[in-house]
Amino acid sequence: MEPDAASGRRTAEDTLIVALDVPSRDRAIELAQSLQGVCRWVKVGLELYLAAGEAVVRDLTKAGFSVFLDLKFHDIPNTVAGAVRSAGALGASLLTVHASGGPEMLAAAADAAAALPNPPRLLAATVLTSMNAEQLHATGVEADPLDQVKRLAGLAMDSGISGLVCSPQEAATLRGQFGGQTFLVTPGIRPAGAAAGDQKRAATPGAAISAGADMLVVGRPITAAPSPAAAADAILAEIRSALGSQ
Ligand code: C5P
């Protein structure tokens, strides 16, 4: 995240990441072109990466976007360390692993990233924003989402990963717990009146910023809008106003 060079302050454009959850390279590039000059950050997740491969990460980087490669690695430590090394060569700026992979896996990921010549910032995903207490308990986790997020965030921090993915509903708690030591990225963003879809722990862009999020991930409210650029502009305006009152 590059703060505004003149003021040193974070701008709305530094803060918004658009999730390009689309099934083809052509659709991703078309969307990215429609957002050029409006947004700086895009996210490549499993759907797009598996359809278009590493070339799309390079194409988006070449087009001037900073790329969040969100493949959420979750495997044995040796495999995740190798995946971090392979992903590190693609030019992405942000990369995710699952915090629930445990301390050894997280430390292996952190070590692998640290050894890269140009390391991406690692983010540990805590509890998916699509999960509520019922969904979480169904996996055998007795804790409620907030407690589990706090536990996984602590694991990640202790293992050398200070970037965390959480819902906007936990951002204030984690900011209170870790202060400026952590970097918080929040999906589960829904402008007022937008369809929640499968997101269960959601909040508005302004509420996420006020809760202490560093960056927001927004997918369908932008990508499924009649004009993605206009939808992104409206969200940027809301972020700008929330940043202004900080
Ligand atoms: O379309 P929507 O705004 O719900 O997209 C949210 C994006 O953030 C998706 O790409 C999803 O994979 C990602 N994400 C999430 N919850 C997490 C981590 C990532 O929704 N905990």
mmCIF file with all atom_site columns, C-alpha atoms in Angstrom, residues 36-160:
data_model
loop_
_atom_site.group_PDB
_atom_site.id
_atom_site.type_symbol
_atom_site.label_atom_id
_atom_site.label_alt_id
_atom_site.label_comp_id
_atom_site.label_asym_id
_atom_site.label_entity_id
_atom_site.label_seq_id
_atom_site.pdbx_PDB_ins_code
_atom_site.Cartn_x
_atom_site.Cartn_y
_atom_site.Cartn_z
_atom_site.occupancy
_atom_site.B_iso_or_equiv
_atom_site.pdbx_formal_charge
_atom_site.auth_seq_id
_atom_site.auth_comp_id
_atom_site.auth_asym_id
_atom_site.auth_atom_id
_atom_site.pdbx_PDB_model_num
ATOM 1   C CA . GLN A 1 36  ? -8.260  1.632   -15.096 1.00 0.00 ? 36  GLN A CA 1
ATOM 2   C CA . GLY A 1 37  ? -7.707  5.109   -13.675 1.00 0.00 ? 37  GLY A CA 1
ATOM 3   C CA . VAL A 1 38  ? -10.309 4.452   -10.970 1.00 0.00 ? 38  VAL A CA 1
ATOM 4   C CA . CYS A 1 39  ? -8.814  1.580   -8.925  1.00 0.00 ? 39  CYS A CA 1
ATOM 5   C CA . ARG A 1 40  ? -5.207  0.534   -8.286  1.00 0.00 ? 40  ARG A CA 1
ATOM 6   C CA . TRP A 1 41  ? -5.641  -2.875  -6.662  1.00 0.00 ? 41  TRP A CA 1
ATOM 7   C CA . VAL A 1 42  ? -7.213  -6.048  -7.996  1.00 0.00 ? 42  VAL A CA 1
ATOM 8   C CA . LYS A 1 43  ? -7.527  -9.508  -6.492  1.00 0.00 ? 43  LYS A CA 1
ATOM 9   C CA . VAL A 1 44  ? -7.003  -12.748 -8.403  1.00 0.00 ? 44  VAL A CA 1
ATOM 10  C CA . GLY A 1 45  ? -8.675  -15.653 -6.620  1.00 0.00 ? 45  GLY A CA 1
ATOM 11  C CA . LEU A 1 46  ? -9.119  -19.344 -7.296  1.00 0.00 ? 46  LEU A CA 1
ATOM 12  C CA . GLU A 1 47  ? -11.751 -19.019 -10.029 1.00 0.00 ? 47  GLU A CA 1
ATOM 13  C CA . LEU A 1 48  ? -9.694  -16.703 -12.227 1.00 0.00 ? 48  LEU A CA 1
ATOM 14  C CA . TYR A 1 49  ? -6.293  -18.225 -11.427 1.00 0.00 ? 49  TYR A CA 1
ATOM 15  C CA . LEU A 1 50  ? -7.415  -21.747 -12.271 1.00 0.00 ? 50  LEU A CA 1
ATOM 16  C CA . ALA A 1 51  ? -8.973  -20.534 -15.536 1.00 0.00 ? 51  ALA A CA 1
ATOM 17  C CA . ALA A 1 52  ? -6.248  -18.148 -16.671 1.00 0.00 ? 52  ALA A CA 1
ATOM 18  C CA . GLY A 1 53  ? -3.094  -19.122 -14.795 1.00 0.00 ? 53  GLY A CA 1
ATOM 19  C CA . GLU A 1 54  ? -0.096  -17.052 -13.934 1.00 0.00 ? 54  GLU A CA 1
ATOM 20  C CA . ALA A 1 55  ? -0.293  -15.060 -17.196 1.00 0.00 ? 55  ALA A CA 1
ATOM 21  C CA . VAL A 1 56  ? -3.246  -13.083 -15.897 1.00 0.00 ? 56  VAL A CA 1
ATOM 22  C CA . VAL A 1 57  ? -1.264  -12.003 -12.819 1.00 0.00 ? 57  VAL A CA 1
ATOM 23  C CA . ARG A 1 58  ? 1.524   -10.771 -15.075 1.00 0.00 ? 58  ARG A CA 1
ATOM 24  C CA . ASP A 1 59  ? -0.950  -9.069  -17.467 1.00 0.00 ? 59  ASP A CA 1
ATOM 25  C CA . LEU A 1 60  ? -2.638  -7.186  -14.629 1.00 0.00 ? 60  LEU A CA 1
ATOM 26  C CA . THR A 1 61  ? 0.700   -6.166  -13.141 1.00 0.00 ? 61  THR A CA 1
ATOM 27  C CA . LYS A 1 62  ? 1.901   -4.975  -16.557 1.00 0.00 ? 62  LYS A CA 1
ATOM 28  C CA . ALA A 1 63  ? -1.313  -2.949  -16.907 1.00 0.00 ? 63  ALA A CA 1
ATOM 29  C CA . GLY A 1 64  ? -0.281  -1.065  -13.752 1.00 0.00 ? 64  GLY A CA 1
ATOM 30  C CA . PHE A 1 65  ? -2.417  -2.792  -11.125 1.00 0.00 ? 65  PHE A CA 1
ATOM 31  C CA . SER A 1 66  ? -1.086  -4.068  -7.835  1.00 0.00 ? 66  SER A CA 1
ATOM 32  C CA . VAL A 1 67  ? -2.222  -7.660  -7.510  1.00 0.00 ? 67  VAL A CA 1
ATOM 33  C CA . PHE A 1 68  ? -3.480  -9.548  -4.458  1.00 0.00 ? 68  PHE A CA 1
ATOM 34  C CA . LEU A 1 69  ? -3.093  -13.262 -5.247  1.00 0.00 ? 69  LEU A CA 1
ATOM 35  C CA . ASP A 1 70  ? -5.702  -14.893 -3.021  1.00 0.00 ? 70  ASP A CA 1
ATOM 36  C CA . LEU A 1 71  ? -5.124  -18.640 -3.279  1.00 0.00 ? 71  LEU A CA 1
ATOM 37  C CA . LYS A 1 72  ? -5.421  -19.257 0.503   1.00 0.00 ? 72  LYS A CA 1
ATOM 38  C CA . PHE A 1 73  ? -2.757  -21.932 0.876   1.00 0.00 ? 73  PHE A CA 1
ATOM 39  C CA . HIS A 1 74  ? -3.626  -24.600 3.439   1.00 0.00 ? 74  HIS A CA 1
ATOM 40  C CA . ASP A 1 75  ? -1.409  -27.695 3.363   1.00 0.00 ? 75  ASP A CA 1
ATOM 41  C CA . ILE A 1 76  ? 1.552   -29.226 5.186   1.00 0.00 ? 76  ILE A CA 1
ATOM 42  C CA . PRO A 1 77  ? 4.371   -26.760 5.978   1.00 0.00 ? 77  PRO A CA 1
ATOM 43  C CA . ASN A 1 78  ? 6.754   -28.035 3.280   1.00 0.00 ? 78  ASN A CA 1
ATOM 44  C CA . THR A 1 79  ? 4.093   -27.790 0.568   1.00 0.00 ? 79  THR A CA 1
ATOM 45  C CA . VAL A 1 80  ? 2.949   -24.324 1.628   1.00 0.00 ? 80  VAL A CA 1
ATOM 46  C CA . ALA A 1 81  ? 6.550   -23.051 1.752   1.00 0.00 ? 81  ALA A CA 1
ATOM 47  C CA . GLY A 1 82  ? 7.022   -24.293 -1.827  1.00 0.00 ? 82  GLY A CA 1
ATOM 48  C CA . ALA A 1 83  ? 3.747   -22.700 -2.932  1.00 0.00 ? 83  ALA A CA 1
ATOM 49  C CA . VAL A 1 84  ? 4.832   -19.359 -1.419  1.00 0.00 ? 84  VAL A CA 1
ATOM 50  C CA . ARG A 1 85  ? 8.135   -19.578 -3.326  1.00 0.00 ? 85  ARG A CA 1
ATOM 51  C CA . SER A 1 86  ? 6.350   -20.372 -6.617  1.00 0.00 ? 86  SER A CA 1
ATOM 52  C CA . ALA A 1 87  ? 3.764   -17.616 -6.099  1.00 0.00 ? 87  ALA A CA 1
ATOM 53  C CA . GLY A 1 88  ? 6.489   -15.176 -5.106  1.00 0.00 ? 88  GLY A CA 1
ATOM 54  C CA . ALA A 1 89  ? 7.876   -15.228 -8.626  1.00 0.00 ? 89  ALA A CA 1
ATOM 55  C CA . LEU A 1 90  ? 4.642   -13.934 -10.165 1.00 0.00 ? 90  LEU A CA 1
ATOM 56  C CA . GLY A 1 91  ? 4.839   -10.303 -9.068  1.00 0.00 ? 91  GLY A CA 1
ATOM 57  C CA . ALA A 1 92  ? 1.847   -10.252 -6.724  1.00 0.00 ? 92  ALA A CA 1
ATOM 58  C CA . SER A 1 93  ? 2.000   -7.788  -3.843  1.00 0.00 ? 93  SER A CA 1
ATOM 59  C CA . LEU A 1 94  ? -0.262  -9.675  -1.419  1.00 0.00 ? 94  LEU A CA 1
ATOM 60  C CA . LEU A 1 95  ? -0.600  -13.436 -0.911  1.00 0.00 ? 95  LEU A CA 1
ATOM 61  C CA . THR A 1 96  ? -2.852  -15.469 1.419   1.00 0.00 ? 96  THR A CA 1
ATOM 62  C CA . VAL A 1 97  ? -2.451  -18.573 3.555   1.00 0.00 ? 97  VAL A CA 1
ATOM 63  C CA . HIS A 1 98  ? -5.037  -20.035 5.957   1.00 0.00 ? 98  HIS A CA 1
ATOM 64  C CA . ALA A 1 99  ? -4.193  -19.296 9.593   1.00 0.00 ? 99  ALA A CA 1
ATOM 65  C CA . SER A 1 100 ? -5.933  -22.564 10.525  1.00 0.00 ? 100 SER A CA 1
ATOM 66  C CA . GLY A 1 101 ? -3.005  -24.408 8.894   1.00 0.00 ? 101 GLY A CA 1
ATOM 67  C CA . GLY A 1 102 ? -1.323  -23.976 12.296  1.00 0.00 ? 102 GLY A CA 1
ATOM 68  C CA . PRO A 1 103 ? 1.859   -22.397 13.678  1.00 0.00 ? 103 PRO A CA 1
ATOM 69  C CA . GLU A 1 104 ? 4.358   -24.627 11.847  1.00 0.00 ? 104 GLU A CA 1
ATOM 70  C CA . MET A 1 105 ? 2.699   -24.022 8.513   1.00 0.00 ? 105 MET A CA 1
ATOM 71  C CA . LEU A 1 106 ? 2.490   -20.282 9.134   1.00 0.00 ? 106 LEU A CA 1
ATOM 72  C CA . ALA A 1 107 ? 6.143   -20.071 10.163  1.00 0.00 ? 107 ALA A CA 1
ATOM 73  C CA . ALA A 1 108 ? 7.181   -22.067 7.090   1.00 0.00 ? 108 ALA A CA 1
ATOM 74  C CA . ALA A 1 109 ? 5.226   -19.654 4.886   1.00 0.00 ? 109 ALA A CA 1
ATOM 75  C CA . ALA A 1 110 ? 6.773   -16.620 6.623   1.00 0.00 ? 110 ALA A CA 1
ATOM 76  C CA . ASP A 1 111 ? 10.308  -18.050 6.267   1.00 0.00 ? 111 ASP A CA 1
ATOM 77  C CA . ALA A 1 112 ? 9.761   -18.896 2.594   1.00 0.00 ? 112 ALA A CA 1
ATOM 78  C CA . ALA A 1 113 ? 8.467   -15.384 1.874   1.00 0.00 ? 113 ALA A CA 1
ATOM 79  C CA . ALA A 1 114 ? 11.323  -13.729 3.765   1.00 0.00 ? 114 ALA A CA 1
ATOM 80  C CA . ALA A 1 115 ? 13.862  -15.566 1.602   1.00 0.00 ? 115 ALA A CA 1
ATOM 81  C CA . LEU A 1 116 ? 12.372  -14.245 -1.655  1.00 0.00 ? 116 LEU A CA 1
ATOM 82  C CA . PRO A 1 117 ? 14.154  -11.408 -3.467  1.00 0.00 ? 117 PRO A CA 1
ATOM 83  C CA . ASN A 1 118 ? 10.940  -9.421  -3.794  1.00 0.00 ? 118 ASN A CA 1
ATOM 84  C CA . PRO A 1 119 ? 8.594   -10.862 -1.174  1.00 0.00 ? 119 PRO A CA 1
ATOM 85  C CA . PRO A 1 120 ? 4.836   -10.303 -1.324  1.00 0.00 ? 120 PRO A CA 1
ATOM 86  C CA . ARG A 1 121 ? 3.171   -9.309  1.946   1.00 0.00 ? 121 ARG A CA 1
ATOM 87  C CA . LEU A 1 122 ? 1.711   -12.460 3.462   1.00 0.00 ? 122 LEU A CA 1
ATOM 88  C CA . LEU A 1 123 ? -1.824  -12.361 4.839   1.00 0.00 ? 123 LEU A CA 1
ATOM 89  C CA . ALA A 1 124 ? -3.255  -15.043 7.100   1.00 0.00 ? 124 ALA A CA 1
ATOM 90  C CA . ALA A 1 125 ? -6.966  -15.620 6.524   1.00 0.00 ? 125 ALA A CA 1
ATOM 91  C CA . THR A 1 126 ? -8.726  -16.152 9.850   1.00 0.00 ? 126 THR A CA 1
ATOM 92  C CA . VAL A 1 127 ? -12.388 -17.252 9.756   1.00 0.00 ? 127 VAL A CA 1
ATOM 93  C CA . LEU A 1 128 ? -13.972 -16.892 6.317   1.00 0.00 ? 128 LEU A CA 1
ATOM 94  C CA . THR A 1 129 ? -16.433 -14.005 6.170   1.00 0.00 ? 129 THR A CA 1
ATOM 95  C CA . SER A 1 130 ? -19.035 -16.402 4.761   1.00 0.00 ? 130 SER A CA 1
ATOM 96  C CA . MET A 1 131 ? -19.108 -18.299 8.082   1.00 0.00 ? 131 MET A CA 1
ATOM 97  C CA . ASN A 1 132 ? -21.385 -17.508 11.005  1.00 0.00 ? 132 ASN A CA 1
ATOM 98  C CA . ALA A 1 133 ? -21.371 -19.308 14.369  1.00 0.00 ? 133 ALA A CA 1
ATOM 99  C CA . GLU A 1 134 ? -23.505 -22.140 13.022  1.00 0.00 ? 134 GLU A CA 1
ATOM 100 C CA . GLN A 1 135 ? -21.175 -22.782 10.069  1.00 0.00 ? 135 GLN A CA 1
ATOM 101 C CA . LEU A 1 136 ? -18.107 -22.606 12.304  1.00 0.00 ? 136 LEU A CA 1
ATOM 102 C CA . HIS A 1 137 ? -19.548 -24.964 14.935  1.00 0.00 ? 137 HIS A CA 1
ATOM 103 C CA . ALA A 1 138 ? -20.418 -27.437 12.162  1.00 0.00 ? 138 ALA A CA 1
ATOM 104 C CA . THR A 1 139 ? -16.679 -27.799 11.486  1.00 0.00 ? 139 THR A CA 1
ATOM 105 C CA . GLY A 1 140 ? -16.077 -28.840 15.097  1.00 0.00 ? 140 GLY A CA 1
ATOM 106 C CA . VAL A 1 141 ? -14.843 -25.445 16.302  1.00 0.00 ? 141 VAL A CA 1
ATOM 107 C CA . GLU A 1 142 ? -16.695 -24.661 19.545  1.00 0.00 ? 142 GLU A CA 1
ATOM 108 C CA . ALA A 1 143 ? -15.636 -20.999 19.685  1.00 0.00 ? 143 ALA A CA 1
ATOM 109 C CA . ASP A 1 144 ? -17.743 -18.227 18.211  1.00 0.00 ? 144 ASP A CA 1
ATOM 110 C CA . PRO A 1 145 ? -16.339 -16.380 15.162  1.00 0.00 ? 145 PRO A CA 1
ATOM 111 C CA . LEU A 1 146 ? -14.869 -13.448 17.119  1.00 0.00 ? 146 LEU A CA 1
ATOM 112 C CA . ASP A 1 147 ? -12.986 -15.691 19.574  1.00 0.00 ? 147 ASP A CA 1
ATOM 113 C CA . GLN A 1 148 ? -11.743 -17.940 16.788  1.00 0.00 ? 148 GLN A CA 1
ATOM 114 C CA . VAL A 1 149 ? -10.597 -14.934 14.745  1.00 0.00 ? 149 VAL A CA 1
ATOM 115 C CA . LYS A 1 150 ? -8.691  -13.624 17.797  1.00 0.00 ? 150 LYS A CA 1
ATOM 116 C CA . ARG A 1 151 ? -7.096  -17.014 18.374  1.00 0.00 ? 151 ARG A CA 1
ATOM 117 C CA . LEU A 1 152 ? -6.025  -17.453 14.723  1.00 0.00 ? 152 LEU A CA 1
ATOM 118 C CA . ALA A 1 153 ? -4.801  -13.850 14.534  1.00 0.00 ? 153 ALA A CA 1
ATOM 119 C CA . GLY A 1 154 ? -2.603  -14.470 17.593  1.00 0.00 ? 154 GLY A CA 1
ATOM 120 C CA . LEU A 1 155 ? -1.219  -17.639 16.005  1.00 0.00 ? 155 LEU A CA 1
ATOM 121 C CA . ALA A 1 156 ? -0.373  -15.792 12.807  1.00 0.00 ? 156 ALA A CA 1
ATOM 122 C CA . MET A 1 157 ? 1.264   -12.876 14.626  1.00 0.00 ? 157 MET A CA 1
ATOM 123 C CA . ASP A 1 158 ? 3.317   -15.248 16.813  1.00 0.00 ? 158 ASP A CA 1
ATOM 124 C CA . SER A 1 159 ? 4.417   -17.133 13.677  1.00 0.00 ? 159 SER A CA 1
ATOM 125 C CA . GLY A 1 160 ? 5.720   -14.019 11.946  1.00 0.00 ? 160 GLY A CA 1
#
